[in-house]
Coordinates of C-alpha atoms in Angstrom, one line a residue:
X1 CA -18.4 2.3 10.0
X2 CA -16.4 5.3 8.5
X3 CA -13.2 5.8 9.2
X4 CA -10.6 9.0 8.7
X5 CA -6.6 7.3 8.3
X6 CA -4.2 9.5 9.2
X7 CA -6.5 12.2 10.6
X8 CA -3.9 14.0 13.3
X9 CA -5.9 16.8 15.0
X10 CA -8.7 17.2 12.6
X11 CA -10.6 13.9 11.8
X12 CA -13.2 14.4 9.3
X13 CA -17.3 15.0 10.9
X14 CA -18.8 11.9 11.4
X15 CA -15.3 9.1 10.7
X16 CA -13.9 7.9 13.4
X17 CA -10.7 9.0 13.9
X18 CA -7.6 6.6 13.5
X19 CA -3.8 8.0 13.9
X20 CA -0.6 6.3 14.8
X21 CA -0.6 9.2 17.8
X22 CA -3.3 9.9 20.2
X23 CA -4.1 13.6 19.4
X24 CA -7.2 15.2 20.9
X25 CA -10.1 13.8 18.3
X26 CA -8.5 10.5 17.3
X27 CA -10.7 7.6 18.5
X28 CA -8.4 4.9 17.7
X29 CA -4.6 4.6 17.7
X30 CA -3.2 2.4 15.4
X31 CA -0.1 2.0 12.6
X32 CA -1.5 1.8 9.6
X33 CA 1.6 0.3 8.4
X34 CA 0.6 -3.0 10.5
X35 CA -2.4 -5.1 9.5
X36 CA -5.3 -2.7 10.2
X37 CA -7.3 -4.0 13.6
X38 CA -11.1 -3.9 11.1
X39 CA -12.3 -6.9 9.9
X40 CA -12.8 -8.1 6.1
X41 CA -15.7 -5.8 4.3
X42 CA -16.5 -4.2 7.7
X43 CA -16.3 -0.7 6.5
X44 CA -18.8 1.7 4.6
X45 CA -16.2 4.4 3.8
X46 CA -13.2 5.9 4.1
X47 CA -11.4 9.0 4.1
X48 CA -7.8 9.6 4.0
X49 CA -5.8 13.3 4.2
X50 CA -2.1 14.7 3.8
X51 CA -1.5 10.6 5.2
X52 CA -0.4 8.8 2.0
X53 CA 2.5 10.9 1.2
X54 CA 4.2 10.1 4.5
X55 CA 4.2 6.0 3.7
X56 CA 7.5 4.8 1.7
X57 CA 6.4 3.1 -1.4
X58 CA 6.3 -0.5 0.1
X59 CA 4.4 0.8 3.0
X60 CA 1.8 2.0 0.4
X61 CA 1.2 -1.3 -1.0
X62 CA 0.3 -2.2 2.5
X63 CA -1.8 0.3 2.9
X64 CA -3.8 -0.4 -0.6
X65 CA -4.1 -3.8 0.2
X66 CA -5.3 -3.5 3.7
X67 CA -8.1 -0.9 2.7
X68 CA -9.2 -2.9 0.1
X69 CA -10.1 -6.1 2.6
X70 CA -11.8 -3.8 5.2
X71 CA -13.7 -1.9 2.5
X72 CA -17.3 -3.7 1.8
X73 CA -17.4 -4.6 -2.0
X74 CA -18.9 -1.1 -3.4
X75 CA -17.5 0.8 -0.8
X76 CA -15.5 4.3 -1.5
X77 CA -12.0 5.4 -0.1
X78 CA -11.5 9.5 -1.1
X79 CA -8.0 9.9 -1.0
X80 CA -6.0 13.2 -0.8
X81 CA -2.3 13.9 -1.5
X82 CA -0.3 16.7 -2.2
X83 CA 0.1 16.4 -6.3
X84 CA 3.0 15.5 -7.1
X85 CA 4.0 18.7 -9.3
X86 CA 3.4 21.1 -6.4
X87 CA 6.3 22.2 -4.5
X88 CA 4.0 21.4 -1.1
X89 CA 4.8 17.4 -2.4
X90 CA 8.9 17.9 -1.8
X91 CA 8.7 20.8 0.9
X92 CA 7.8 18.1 4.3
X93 CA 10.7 16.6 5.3
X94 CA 8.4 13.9 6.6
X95 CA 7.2 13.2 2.8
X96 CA 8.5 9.6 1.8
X97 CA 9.4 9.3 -1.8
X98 CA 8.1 9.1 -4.5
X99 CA 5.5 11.5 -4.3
X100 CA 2.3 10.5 -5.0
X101 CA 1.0 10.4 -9.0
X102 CA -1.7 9.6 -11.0
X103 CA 0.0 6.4 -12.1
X104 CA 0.1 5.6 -8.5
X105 CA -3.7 4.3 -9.1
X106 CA -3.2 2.8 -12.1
X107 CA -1.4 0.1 -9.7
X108 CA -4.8 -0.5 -8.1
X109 CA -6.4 -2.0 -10.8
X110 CA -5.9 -5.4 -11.3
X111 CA -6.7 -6.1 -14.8
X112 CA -4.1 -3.1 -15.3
X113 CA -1.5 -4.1 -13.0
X114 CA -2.1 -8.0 -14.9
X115 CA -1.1 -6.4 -18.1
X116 CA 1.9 -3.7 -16.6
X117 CA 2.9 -4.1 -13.5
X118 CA 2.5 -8.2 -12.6
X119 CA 5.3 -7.9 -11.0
X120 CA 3.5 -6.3 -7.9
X121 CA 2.5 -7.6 -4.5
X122 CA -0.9 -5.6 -4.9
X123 CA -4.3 -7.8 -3.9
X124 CA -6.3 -4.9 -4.3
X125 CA -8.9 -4.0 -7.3
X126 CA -10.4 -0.2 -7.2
X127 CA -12.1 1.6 -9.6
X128 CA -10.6 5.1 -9.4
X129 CA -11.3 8.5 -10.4
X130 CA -9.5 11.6 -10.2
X131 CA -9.4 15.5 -10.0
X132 CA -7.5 18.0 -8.8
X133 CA -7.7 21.0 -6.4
X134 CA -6.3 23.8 -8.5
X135 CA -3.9 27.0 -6.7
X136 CA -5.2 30.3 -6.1
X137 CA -3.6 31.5 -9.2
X138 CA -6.3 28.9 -11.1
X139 CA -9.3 28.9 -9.4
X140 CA -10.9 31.8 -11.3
X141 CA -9.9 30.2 -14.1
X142 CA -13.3 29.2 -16.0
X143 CA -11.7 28.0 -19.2
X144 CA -10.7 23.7 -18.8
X145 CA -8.4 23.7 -21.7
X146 CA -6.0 26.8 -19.9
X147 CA -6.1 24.7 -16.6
X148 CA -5.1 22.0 -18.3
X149 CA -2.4 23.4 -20.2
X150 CA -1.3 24.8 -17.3
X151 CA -1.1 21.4 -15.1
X152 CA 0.7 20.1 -18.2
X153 CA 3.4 22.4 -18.3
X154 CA 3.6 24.8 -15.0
X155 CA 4.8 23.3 -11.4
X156 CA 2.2 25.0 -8.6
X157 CA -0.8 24.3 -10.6
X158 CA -2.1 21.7 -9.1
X159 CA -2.5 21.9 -5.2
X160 CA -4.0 18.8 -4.1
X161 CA -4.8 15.0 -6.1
X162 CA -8.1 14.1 -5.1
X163 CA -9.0 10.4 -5.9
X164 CA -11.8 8.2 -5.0
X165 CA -11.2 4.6 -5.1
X166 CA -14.1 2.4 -5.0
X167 CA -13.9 -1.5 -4.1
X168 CA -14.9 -4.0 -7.0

C-alpha cells in the first residue's frame, strides 16, 4: 500500500489518496490529526505535499509518530514543505507555526532526540535525508558553493524542503 497524506485535488499516480475533505481523487477521508485508520507496518510508502505545514506543532508529533507505526520497518515517507526561509512558508494563512525546518527531523531520530530533545513525546526513529528545490532565480545555477551561500544568507532561495524519512 502507498498512500499520498494530505493530497487535496492532486493525489500522487499510483498512492491512494487520503484528505481530511472528499475532493474529486481522494480515496479515503480521514484526519490525520486522529490515529490513522492503517494498521502497524501495513504500508510500503508514503508521500506527503504542502500537508505538514498546516499541522500545529503538537499535531506534528502526531503525525510522526503515526507514520512511523504504519510504515513497514525500511519503508520511506518523502516529505515536502515549503522551506522555512521562503516567503511561500509565512504567505498561507492556513500555515500553523513554526514553519517547518531542517531541525524539525533531527526530532525524528531517537538516538538524537535521547541526547537533545528527551523531553519529547516522539516514538518514532527515521533516518532522514534532505535537499532542496531551489527558485527560478537558482536553478541555472551550476556552481553548489553559490547555492549554498545563497540559502545561507538570501530569503527566496530555497523553494521547497524535500526530505525522505525512512523507518529503522
Amino acid at each position: 500500500m502507498k498512500i499520498d497524506l494530505g493530497c487535496g485535488t492532486r493525489p500522487q499516480a499510483g498512492f491512494t489518496g487520503v484528505d481530511i475533505r472528499p475532493f474529486t481523487g481522494v480515496n479515503i477521508v480521514a484526519d490525520l490529526r486522529q490515529p490513522w485508520p492503517w494498521p502497524d507496518a501495513s504500508v510500503d510508502e508514503a508521500y506527503s505535499s504542502h500537508f505538514l505545514e498546516h499541522l500545529t506543532g503538537e499535531e506534528r508529533i502526531l503525525f510522526f509518530n503515526e507514520l512511523y507505526r504504519v510504515l513497514k520497518p525500511g519503508s520511506q515517507a518523502r516529505i515536502v514543505t515549503p522551506h522555512w526561509s521562503n516567503a511561500c512558508a509565512y504567505g498561507d494563512p492556513t500555515h500553523r507555526w513554526p514553519p517547518v525546518s531542517e531541525w524539525t527531523y533531527f526530532y525524528l531520530v531517537k538516538a538524537w532526540r535521547e541526547v537533545n530533545a528527551p523531553h519529547t513525546d516522539y516514538l518514532c526513529d527515521f533516518d532522514i535525508s534532505a535537499e532542496v528545490s531551489w527558485e527560478e532565480w537558482l536553478m541555472t545555477e551550476k556552481n553548489a558553493t553559490i547555492r549554498e551561500f545563497a540559502l545561507q544568507r538570501n530569503i527566496n532561495s530555497a523553494r521547497d524542503l524535500i526530505v525522505t524519512l525512512t523507518r529503522r
